[in-house]
PDB file of C-alpha atoms in Angstrom:
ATOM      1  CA  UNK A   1     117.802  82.704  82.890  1.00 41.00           C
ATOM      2  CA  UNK A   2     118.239  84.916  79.838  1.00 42.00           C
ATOM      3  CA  UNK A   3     119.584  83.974  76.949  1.00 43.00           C
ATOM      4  CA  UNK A   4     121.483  87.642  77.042  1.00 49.00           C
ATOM      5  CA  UNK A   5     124.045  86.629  79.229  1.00 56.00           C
ATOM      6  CA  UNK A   6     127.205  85.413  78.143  1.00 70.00           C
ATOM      7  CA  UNK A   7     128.784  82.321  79.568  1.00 75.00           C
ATOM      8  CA  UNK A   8     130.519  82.199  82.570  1.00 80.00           C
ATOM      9  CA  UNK A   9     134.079  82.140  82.587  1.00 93.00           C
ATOM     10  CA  UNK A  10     136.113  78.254  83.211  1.00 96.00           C
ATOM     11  CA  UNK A  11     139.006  78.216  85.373  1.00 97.00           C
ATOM     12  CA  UNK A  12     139.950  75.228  83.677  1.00 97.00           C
ATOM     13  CA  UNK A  13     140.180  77.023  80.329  1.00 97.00           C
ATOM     14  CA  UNK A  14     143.535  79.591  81.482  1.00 96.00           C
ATOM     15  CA  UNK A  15     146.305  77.920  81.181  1.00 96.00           C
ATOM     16  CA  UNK A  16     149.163  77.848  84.030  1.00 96.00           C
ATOM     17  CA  UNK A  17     150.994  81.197  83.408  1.00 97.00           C
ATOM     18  CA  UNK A  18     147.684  82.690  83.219  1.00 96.00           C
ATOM     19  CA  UNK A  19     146.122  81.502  85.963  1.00 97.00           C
ATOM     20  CA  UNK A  20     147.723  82.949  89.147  1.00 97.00           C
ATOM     21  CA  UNK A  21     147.026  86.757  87.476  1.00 96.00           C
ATOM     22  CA  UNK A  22     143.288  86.052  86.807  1.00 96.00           C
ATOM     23  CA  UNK A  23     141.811  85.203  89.499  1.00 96.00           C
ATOM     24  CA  UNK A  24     143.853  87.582  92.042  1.00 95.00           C
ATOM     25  CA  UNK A  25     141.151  89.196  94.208  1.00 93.00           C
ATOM     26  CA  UNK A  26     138.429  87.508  92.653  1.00 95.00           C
ATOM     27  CA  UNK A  27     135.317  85.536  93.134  1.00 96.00           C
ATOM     28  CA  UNK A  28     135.788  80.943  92.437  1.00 98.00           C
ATOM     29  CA  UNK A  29     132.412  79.083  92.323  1.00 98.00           C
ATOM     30  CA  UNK A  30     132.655  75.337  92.600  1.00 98.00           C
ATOM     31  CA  UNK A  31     129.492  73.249  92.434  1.00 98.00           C
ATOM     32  CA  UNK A  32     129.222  70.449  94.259  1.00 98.00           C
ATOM     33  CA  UNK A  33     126.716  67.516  93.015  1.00 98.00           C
ATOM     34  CA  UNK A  34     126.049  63.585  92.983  1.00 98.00           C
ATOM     35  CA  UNK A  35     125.045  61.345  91.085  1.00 97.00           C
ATOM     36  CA  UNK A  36     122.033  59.672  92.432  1.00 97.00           C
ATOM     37  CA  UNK A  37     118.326  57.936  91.879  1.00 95.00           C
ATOM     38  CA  UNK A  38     115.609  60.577  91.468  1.00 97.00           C
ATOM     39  CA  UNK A  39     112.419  58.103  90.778  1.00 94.00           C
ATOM     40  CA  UNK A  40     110.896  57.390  87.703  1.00 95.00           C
ATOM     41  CA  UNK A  41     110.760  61.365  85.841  1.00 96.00           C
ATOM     42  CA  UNK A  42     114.385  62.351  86.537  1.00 97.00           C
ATOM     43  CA  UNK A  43     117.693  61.870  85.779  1.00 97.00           C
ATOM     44  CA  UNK A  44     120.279  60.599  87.608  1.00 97.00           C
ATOM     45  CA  UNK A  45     121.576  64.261  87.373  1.00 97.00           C
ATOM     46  CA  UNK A  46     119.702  66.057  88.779  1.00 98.00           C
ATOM     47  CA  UNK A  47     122.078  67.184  91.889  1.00 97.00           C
ATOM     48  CA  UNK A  48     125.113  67.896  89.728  1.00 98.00           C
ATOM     49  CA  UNK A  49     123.153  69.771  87.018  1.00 98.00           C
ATOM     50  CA  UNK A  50     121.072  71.711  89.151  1.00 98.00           C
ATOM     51  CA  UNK A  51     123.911  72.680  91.377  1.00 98.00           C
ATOM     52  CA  UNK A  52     126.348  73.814  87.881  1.00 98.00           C
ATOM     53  CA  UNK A  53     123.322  75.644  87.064  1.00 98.00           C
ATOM     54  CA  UNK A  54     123.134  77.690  90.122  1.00 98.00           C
ATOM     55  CA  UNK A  55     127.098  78.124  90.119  1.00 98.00           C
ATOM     56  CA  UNK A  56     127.320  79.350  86.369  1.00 97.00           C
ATOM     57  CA  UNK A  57     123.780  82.060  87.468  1.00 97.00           C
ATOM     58  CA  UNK A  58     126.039  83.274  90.725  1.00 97.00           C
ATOM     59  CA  UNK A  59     129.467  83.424  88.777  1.00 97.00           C
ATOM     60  CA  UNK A  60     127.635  85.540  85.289  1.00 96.00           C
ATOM     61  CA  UNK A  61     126.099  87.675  88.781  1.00 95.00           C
ATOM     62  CA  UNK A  62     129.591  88.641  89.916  1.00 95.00           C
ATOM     63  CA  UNK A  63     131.806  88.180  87.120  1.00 94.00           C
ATOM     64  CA  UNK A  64     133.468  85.276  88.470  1.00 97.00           C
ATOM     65  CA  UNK A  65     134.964  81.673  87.564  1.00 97.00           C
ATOM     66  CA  UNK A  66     133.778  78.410  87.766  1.00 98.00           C
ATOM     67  CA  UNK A  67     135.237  74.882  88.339  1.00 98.00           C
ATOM     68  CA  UNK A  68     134.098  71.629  86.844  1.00 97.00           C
ATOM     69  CA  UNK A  69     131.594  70.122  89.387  1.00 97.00           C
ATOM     70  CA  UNK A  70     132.219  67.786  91.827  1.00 97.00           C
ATOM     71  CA  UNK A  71     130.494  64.751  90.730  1.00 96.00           C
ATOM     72  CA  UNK A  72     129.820  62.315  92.898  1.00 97.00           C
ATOM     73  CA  UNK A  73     128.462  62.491  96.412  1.00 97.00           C
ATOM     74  CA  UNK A  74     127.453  60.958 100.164  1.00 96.00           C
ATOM     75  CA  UNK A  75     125.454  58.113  99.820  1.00 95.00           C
ATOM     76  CA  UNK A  76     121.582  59.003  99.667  1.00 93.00           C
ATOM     77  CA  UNK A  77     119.871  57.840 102.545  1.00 90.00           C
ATOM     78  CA  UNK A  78     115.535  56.704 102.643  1.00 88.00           C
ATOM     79  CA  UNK A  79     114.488  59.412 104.728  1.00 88.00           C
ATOM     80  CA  UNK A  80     115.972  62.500 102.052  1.00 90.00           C
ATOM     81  CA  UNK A  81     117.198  61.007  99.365  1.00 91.00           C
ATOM     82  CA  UNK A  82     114.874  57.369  98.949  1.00 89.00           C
ATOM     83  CA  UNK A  83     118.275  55.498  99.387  1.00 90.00           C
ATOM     84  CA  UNK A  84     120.515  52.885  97.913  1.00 91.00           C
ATOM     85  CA  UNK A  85     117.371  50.439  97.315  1.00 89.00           C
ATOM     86  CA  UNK A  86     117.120  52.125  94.172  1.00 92.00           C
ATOM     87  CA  UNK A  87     119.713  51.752  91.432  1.00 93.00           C
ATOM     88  CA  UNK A  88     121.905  54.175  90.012  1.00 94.00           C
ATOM     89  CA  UNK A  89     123.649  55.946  92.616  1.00 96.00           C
ATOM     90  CA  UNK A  90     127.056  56.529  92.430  1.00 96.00           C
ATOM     91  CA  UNK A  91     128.537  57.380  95.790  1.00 97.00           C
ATOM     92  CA  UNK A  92     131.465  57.644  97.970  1.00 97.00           C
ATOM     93  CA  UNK A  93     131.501  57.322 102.015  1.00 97.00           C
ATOM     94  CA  UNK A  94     131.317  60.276 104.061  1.00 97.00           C
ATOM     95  CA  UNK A  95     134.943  59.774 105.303  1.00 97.00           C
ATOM     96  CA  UNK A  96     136.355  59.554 101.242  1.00 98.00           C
ATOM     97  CA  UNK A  97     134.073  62.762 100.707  1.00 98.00           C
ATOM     98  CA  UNK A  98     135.678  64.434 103.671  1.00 98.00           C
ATOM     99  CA  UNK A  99     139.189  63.639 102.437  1.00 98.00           C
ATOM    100  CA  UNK A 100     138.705  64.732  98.957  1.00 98.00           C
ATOM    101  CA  UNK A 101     136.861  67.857  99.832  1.00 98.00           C
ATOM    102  CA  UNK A 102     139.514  68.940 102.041  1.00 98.00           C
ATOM    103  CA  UNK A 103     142.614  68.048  99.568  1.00 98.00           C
ATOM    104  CA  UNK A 104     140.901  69.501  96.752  1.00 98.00           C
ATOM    105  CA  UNK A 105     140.164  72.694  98.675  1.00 98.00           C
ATOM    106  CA  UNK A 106     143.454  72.803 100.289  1.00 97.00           C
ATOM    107  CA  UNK A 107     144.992  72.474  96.622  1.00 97.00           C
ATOM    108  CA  UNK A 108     142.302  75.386  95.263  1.00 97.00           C
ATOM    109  CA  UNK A 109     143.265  77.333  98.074  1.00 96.00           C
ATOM    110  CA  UNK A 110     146.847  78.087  96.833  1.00 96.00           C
ATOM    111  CA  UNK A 111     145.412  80.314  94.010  1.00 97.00           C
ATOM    112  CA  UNK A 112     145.147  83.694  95.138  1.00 96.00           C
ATOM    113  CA  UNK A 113     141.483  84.719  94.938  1.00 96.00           C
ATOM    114  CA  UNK A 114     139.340  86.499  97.343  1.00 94.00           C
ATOM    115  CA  UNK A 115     136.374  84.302  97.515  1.00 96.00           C
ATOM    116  CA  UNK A 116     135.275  80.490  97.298  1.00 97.00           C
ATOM    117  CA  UNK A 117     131.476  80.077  96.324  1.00 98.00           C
ATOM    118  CA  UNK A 118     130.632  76.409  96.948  1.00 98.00           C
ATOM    119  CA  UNK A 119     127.298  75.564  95.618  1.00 98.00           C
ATOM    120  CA  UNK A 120     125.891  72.492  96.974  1.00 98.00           C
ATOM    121  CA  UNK A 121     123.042  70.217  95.023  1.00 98.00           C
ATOM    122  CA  UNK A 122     122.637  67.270  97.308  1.00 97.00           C
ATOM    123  CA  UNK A 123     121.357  66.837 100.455  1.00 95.00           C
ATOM    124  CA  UNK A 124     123.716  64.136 102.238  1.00 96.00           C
ATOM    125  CA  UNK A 125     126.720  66.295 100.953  1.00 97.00           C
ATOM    126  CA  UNK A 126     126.212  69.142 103.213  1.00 97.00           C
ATOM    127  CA  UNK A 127     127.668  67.694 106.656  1.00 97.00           C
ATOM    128  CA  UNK A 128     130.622  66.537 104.974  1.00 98.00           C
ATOM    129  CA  UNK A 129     131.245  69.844 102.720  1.00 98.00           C
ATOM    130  CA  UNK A 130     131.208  71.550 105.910  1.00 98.00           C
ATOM    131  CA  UNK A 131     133.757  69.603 107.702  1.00 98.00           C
ATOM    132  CA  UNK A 132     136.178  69.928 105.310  1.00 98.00           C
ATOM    133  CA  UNK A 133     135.641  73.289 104.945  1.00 98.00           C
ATOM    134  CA  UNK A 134     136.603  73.651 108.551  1.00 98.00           C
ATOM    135  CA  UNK A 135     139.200  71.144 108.682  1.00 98.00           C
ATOM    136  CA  UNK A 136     140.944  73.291 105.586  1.00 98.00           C
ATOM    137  CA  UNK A 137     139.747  76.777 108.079  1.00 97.00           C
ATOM    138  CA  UNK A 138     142.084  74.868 111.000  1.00 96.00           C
ATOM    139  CA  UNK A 139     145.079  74.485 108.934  1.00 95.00           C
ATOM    140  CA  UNK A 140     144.954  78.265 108.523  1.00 95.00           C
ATOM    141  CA  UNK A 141     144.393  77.813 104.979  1.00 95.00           C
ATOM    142  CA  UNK A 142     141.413  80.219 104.392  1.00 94.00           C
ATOM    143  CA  UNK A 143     142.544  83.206 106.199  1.00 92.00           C
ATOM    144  CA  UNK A 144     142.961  85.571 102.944  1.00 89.00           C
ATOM    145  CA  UNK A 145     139.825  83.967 101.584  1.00 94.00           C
ATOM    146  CA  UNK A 146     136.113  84.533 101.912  1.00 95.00           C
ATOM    147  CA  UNK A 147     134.152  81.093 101.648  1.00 96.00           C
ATOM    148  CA  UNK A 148     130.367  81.063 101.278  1.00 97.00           C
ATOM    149  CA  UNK A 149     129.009  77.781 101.148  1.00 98.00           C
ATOM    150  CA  UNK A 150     125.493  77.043 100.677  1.00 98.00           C
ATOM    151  CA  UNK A 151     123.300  74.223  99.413  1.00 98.00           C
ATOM    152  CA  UNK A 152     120.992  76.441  97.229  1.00 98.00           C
ATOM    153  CA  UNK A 153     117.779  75.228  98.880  1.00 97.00           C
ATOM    154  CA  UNK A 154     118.965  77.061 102.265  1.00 97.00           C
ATOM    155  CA  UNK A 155     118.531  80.575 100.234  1.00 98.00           C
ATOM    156  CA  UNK A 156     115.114  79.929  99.737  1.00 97.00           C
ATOM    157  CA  UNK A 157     112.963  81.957 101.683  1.00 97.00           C
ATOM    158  CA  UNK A 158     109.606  81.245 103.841  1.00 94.00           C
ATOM    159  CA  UNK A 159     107.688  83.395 102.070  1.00 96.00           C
ATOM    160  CA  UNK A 160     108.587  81.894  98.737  1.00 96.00           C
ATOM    161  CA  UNK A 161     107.696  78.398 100.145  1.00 95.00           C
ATOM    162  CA  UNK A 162     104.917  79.810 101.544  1.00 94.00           C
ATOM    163  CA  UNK A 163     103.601  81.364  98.153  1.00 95.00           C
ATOM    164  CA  UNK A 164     104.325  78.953  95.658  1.00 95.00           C
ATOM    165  CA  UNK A 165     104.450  75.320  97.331  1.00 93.00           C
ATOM    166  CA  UNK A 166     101.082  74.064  98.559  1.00 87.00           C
ATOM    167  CA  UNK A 167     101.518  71.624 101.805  1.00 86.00           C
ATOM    168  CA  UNK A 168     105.742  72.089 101.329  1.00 91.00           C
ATOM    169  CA  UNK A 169     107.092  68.999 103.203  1.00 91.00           C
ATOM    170  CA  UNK A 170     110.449  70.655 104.043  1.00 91.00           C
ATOM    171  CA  UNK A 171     113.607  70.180 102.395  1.00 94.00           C
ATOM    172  CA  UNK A 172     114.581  67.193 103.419  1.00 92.00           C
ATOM    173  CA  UNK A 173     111.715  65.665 101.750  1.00 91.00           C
ATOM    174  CA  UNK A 174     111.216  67.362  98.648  1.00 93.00           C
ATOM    175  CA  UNK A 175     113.661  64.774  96.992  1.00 94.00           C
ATOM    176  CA  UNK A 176     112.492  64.592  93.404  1.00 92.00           C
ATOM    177  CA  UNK A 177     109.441  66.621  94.234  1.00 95.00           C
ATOM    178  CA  UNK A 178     108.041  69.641  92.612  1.00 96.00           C
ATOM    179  CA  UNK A 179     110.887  71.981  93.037  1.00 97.00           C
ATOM    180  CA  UNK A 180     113.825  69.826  91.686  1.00 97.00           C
ATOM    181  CA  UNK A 181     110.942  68.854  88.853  1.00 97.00           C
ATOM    182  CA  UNK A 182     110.066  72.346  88.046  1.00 98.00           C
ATOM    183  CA  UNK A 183     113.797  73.320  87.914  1.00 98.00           C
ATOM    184  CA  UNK A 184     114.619  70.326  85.492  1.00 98.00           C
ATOM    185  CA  UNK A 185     111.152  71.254  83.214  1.00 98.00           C
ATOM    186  CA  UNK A 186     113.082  74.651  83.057  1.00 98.00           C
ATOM    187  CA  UNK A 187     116.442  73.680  82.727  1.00 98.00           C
ATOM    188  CA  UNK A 188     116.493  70.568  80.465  1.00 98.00           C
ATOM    189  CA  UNK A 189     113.054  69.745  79.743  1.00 98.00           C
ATOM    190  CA  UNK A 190     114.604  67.025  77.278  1.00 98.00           C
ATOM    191  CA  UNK A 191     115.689  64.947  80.844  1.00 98.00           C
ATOM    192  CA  UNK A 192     112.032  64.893  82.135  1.00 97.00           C
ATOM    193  CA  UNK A 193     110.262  61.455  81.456  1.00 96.00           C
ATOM    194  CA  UNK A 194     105.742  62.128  81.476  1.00 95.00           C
ATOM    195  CA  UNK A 195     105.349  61.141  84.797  1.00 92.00           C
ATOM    196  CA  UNK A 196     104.918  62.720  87.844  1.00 94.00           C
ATOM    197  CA  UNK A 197     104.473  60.805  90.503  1.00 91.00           C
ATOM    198  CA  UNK A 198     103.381  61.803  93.643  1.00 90.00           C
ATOM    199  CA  UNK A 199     103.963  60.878  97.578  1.00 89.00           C
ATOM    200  CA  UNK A 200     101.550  61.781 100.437  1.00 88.00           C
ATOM    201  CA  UNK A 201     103.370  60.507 103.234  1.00 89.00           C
ATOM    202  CA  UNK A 202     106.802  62.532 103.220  1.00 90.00           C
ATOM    203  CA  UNK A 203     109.162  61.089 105.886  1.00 87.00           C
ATOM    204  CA  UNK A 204     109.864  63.200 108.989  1.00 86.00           C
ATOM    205  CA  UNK A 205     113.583  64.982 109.448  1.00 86.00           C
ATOM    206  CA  UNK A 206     116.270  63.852 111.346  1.00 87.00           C
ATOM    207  CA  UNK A 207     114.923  60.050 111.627  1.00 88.00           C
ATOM    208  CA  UNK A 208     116.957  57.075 111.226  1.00 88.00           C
ATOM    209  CA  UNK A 209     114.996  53.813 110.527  1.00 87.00           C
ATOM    210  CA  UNK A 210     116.353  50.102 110.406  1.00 88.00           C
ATOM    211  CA  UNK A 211     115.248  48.257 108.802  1.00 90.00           C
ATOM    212  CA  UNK A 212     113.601  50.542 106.435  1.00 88.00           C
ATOM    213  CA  UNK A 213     110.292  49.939 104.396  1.00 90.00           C
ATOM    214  CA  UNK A 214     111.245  51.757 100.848  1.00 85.00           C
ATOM    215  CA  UNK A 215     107.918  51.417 100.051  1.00 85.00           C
ATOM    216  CA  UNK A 216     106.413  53.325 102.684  1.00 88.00           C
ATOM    217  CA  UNK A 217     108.782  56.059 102.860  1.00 86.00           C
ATOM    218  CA  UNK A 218     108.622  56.590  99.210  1.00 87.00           C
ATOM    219  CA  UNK A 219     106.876  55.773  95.787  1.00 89.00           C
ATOM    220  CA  UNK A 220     109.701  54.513  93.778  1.00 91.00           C
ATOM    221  CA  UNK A 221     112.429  56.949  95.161  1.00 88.00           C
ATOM    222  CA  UNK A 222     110.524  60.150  95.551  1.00 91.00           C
ATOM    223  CA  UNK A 223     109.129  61.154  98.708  1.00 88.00           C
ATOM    224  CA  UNK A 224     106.994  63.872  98.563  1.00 93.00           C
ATOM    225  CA  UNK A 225     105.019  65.185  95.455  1.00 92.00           C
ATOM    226  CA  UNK A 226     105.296  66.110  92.091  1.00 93.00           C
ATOM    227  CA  UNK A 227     102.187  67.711  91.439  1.00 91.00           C
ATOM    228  CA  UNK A 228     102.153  71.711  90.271  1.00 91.00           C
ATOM    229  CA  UNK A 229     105.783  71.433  88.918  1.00 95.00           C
ATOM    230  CA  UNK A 230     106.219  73.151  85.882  1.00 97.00           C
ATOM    231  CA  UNK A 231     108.953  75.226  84.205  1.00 98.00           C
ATOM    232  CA  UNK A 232     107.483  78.024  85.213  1.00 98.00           C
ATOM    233  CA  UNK A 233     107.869  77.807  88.865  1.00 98.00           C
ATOM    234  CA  UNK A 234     111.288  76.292  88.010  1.00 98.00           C
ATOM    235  CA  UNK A 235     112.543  79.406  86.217  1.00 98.00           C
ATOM    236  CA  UNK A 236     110.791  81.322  89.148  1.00 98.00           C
ATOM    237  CA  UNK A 237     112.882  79.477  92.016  1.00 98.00           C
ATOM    238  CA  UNK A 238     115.997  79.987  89.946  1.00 98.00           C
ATOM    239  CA  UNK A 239     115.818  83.102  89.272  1.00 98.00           C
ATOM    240  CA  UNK A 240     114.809  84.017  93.351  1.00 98.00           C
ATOM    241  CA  UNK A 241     118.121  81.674  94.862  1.00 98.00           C
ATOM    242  CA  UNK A 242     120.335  83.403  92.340  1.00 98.00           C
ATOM    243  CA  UNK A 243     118.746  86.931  93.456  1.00 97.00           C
ATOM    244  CA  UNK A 244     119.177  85.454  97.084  1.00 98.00           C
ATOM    245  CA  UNK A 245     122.930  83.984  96.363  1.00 98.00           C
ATOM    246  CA  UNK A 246     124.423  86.869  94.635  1.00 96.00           C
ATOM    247  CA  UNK A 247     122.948  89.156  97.894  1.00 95.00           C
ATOM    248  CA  UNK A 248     124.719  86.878 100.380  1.00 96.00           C
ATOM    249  CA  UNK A 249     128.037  87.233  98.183  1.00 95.00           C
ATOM    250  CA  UNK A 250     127.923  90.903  97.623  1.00 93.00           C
ATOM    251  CA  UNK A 251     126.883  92.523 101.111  1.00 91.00           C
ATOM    252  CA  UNK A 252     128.783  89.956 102.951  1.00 90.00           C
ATOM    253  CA  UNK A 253     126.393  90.260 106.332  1.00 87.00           C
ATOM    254  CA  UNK A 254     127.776  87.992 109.304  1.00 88.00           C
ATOM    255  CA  UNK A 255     131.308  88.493 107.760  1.00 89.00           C
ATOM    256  CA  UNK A 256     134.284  89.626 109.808  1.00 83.00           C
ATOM    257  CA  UNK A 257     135.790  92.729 108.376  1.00 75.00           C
ATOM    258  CA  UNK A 258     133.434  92.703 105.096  1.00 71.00           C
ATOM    259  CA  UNK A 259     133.631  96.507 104.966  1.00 62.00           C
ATOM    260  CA  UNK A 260     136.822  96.712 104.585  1.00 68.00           C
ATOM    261  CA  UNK A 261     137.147  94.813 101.379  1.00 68.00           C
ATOM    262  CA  UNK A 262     137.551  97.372  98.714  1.00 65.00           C
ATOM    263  CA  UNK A 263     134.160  95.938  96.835  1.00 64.00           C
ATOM    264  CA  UNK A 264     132.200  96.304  99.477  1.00 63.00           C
ATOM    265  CA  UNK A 265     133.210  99.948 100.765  1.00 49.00           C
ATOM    266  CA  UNK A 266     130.771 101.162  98.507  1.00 46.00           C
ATOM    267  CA  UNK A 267     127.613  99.390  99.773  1.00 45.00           C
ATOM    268  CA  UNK A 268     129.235 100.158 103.415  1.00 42.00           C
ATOM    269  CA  UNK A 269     129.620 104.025 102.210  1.00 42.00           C
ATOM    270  CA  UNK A 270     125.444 103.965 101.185  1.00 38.00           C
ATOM    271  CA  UNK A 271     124.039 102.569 104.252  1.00 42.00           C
ATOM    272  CA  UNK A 272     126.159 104.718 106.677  1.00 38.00           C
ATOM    273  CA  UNK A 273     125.069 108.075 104.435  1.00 36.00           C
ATOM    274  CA  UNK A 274     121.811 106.581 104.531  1.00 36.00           C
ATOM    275  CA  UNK A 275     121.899 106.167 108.138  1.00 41.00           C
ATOM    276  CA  UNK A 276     119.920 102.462 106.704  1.00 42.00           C
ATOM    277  CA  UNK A 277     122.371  99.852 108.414  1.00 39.00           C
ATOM    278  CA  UNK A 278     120.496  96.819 108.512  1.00 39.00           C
ATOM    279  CA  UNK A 279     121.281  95.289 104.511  1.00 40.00           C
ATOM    280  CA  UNK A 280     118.439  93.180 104.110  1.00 44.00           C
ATOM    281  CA  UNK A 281     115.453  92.417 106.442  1.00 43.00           C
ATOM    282  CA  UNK A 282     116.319  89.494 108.588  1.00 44.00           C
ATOM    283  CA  UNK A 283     113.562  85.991 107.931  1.00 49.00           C
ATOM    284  CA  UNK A 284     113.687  82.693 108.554  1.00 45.00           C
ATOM    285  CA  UNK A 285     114.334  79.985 105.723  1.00 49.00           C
ATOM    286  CA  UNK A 286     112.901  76.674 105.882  1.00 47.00           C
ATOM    287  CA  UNK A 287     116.376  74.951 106.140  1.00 45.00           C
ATOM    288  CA  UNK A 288     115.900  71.471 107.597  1.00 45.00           C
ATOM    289  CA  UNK A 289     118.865  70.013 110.232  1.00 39.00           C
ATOM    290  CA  UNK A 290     121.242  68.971 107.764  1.00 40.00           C
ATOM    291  CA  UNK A 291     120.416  71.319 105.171  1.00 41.00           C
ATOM    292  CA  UNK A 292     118.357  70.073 102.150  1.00 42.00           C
ATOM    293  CA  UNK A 293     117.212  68.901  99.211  1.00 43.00           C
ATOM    294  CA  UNK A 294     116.599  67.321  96.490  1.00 48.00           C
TER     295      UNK A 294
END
């Protein structure tokens, strides 16, 4: 990202009698991370910094606030995250995540602003983001707000997969691989050990195995490859979710009643002069059951 850009504005920096005003009708991002083993290159970070590094790109996008990130996570599992085996995960169960997901939201929720942007950065959160979500949805608590809620690797597109990953191993697998290195070389550099270790048998989707081998299903925690990283491509992939991100925010395709928010009337009032009504060319993204990772 470009140095240009000023910082994006903390919710936690107004102060009470400020609060309520600033954020009427406008856009929250909260990023949600963990804190979990990423092999021998990477820091235990990764999730939470890479996810408050999407959240402050969208928020400097559309002029919005941000919320400290949510810093600890589902427990990581062999099969997409190389699992507890390895030390230095810090995690909660999926039941605690649930709960605190839904009282934080339902707390958040009392503020009067038109959107919730939940970034997500690890891949055994996303189940549990979304049932909170909907458990908060139930209570009738979201009915003046839009929610998007994304983990950022479900923005990125086939054809960017396709151009710039060879032999991708889907999301699920690319734990500690070349996109979560690439984004870290970019990002903090200074966090990135010499190594990069590499993994030719990625583990399949959706499979549950008991009792696991660790050392087939990964080399020390990472389970695909790191090979081609660089902070190139990192800077590349950031740059195309945040392009991808602040799209999804601003058109608000799939939404009920988008149009009619006062934002949006003028995208609405182009396409229907235009006579061009279909926003953005519809493709598949390589989103894995379950949604991730890294």
């Amino acid at each position: 990202m470009s140095g240009e850009r000023t910082a994006p504005r903390r919710l936690t920096d107004l102060t009470s009698t400020q609060v309520t005003d600033a954020v009427r009708g406008r856009t929250v991002v909260w990023p949600i991370g963990a804190v979990e083993q990423h092999g021998p290159h990477l820091p235990l970070s990764v999730d939470l910094l890479l996810a408050e590094a999407f959240a402050d790109g969208i928020a400097r996008e559309l002029d919005a606030f941000t919320l400290p990130a949510q810093a600890f996570g589902a427990r990581s599992l062999p099969q997409s995250g190389g699992g507890l085996q390895f030390p230095g995960t810090v995690h909660v169960t999926g039941g605690t995540l649930i709960d605190l997901l839904r009282e934080t939201l339902t707390s958040l929720v009392q503020l009067p602003m038109a959107r919730l942007v939940v970034v997500n950065g690890h891949y055994e959160n996303e189940p549990f983001l979304f049932e909170a979500l909907d458990q908060v949805r139930q209570q009738g608590l979201l009915d003046s707000t839009e929610v998007f809620a994304f983990s950022w690797w479900s923005l990125v597109r086939d054809t960017w997969t396709d151009a710039e990953i060879a032999e991708f191993p889907g999301w699920h697998a690319e734990h500690a691989g070349v996109t979560e290195t690439s984004l870290m070389l970019h990002l903090h550099p200074d966090l990135v050990t010499a190594e990069r270790p590499d993994h030719d048998r990625p583990p399949r989707a959706g499979v549950y195995l008991h009792p696991v081998d660790v050392e087939q299903i990964s080399n020390r925690g990472i389970l695909s490859s790191t090979s081609g990283s660089s902070a190139a491509l990192g800077e590349k992939l950031l740059r195309h979710v945040l392009d991808e991100a602040v799209a999804l925010v601003r058109e608000g395709e799939g939404l009920l009643f988008a149009q009619t928010r006062p934002d949006r009337r003028a995208t609405g009032d182009r396409r229907a002069a235009t006579g061009d009504h279909r926003s953005r060319a519809p493709e598949r993204r390589t989103a894995q059951p379950g949604g991730k990772h890294p």
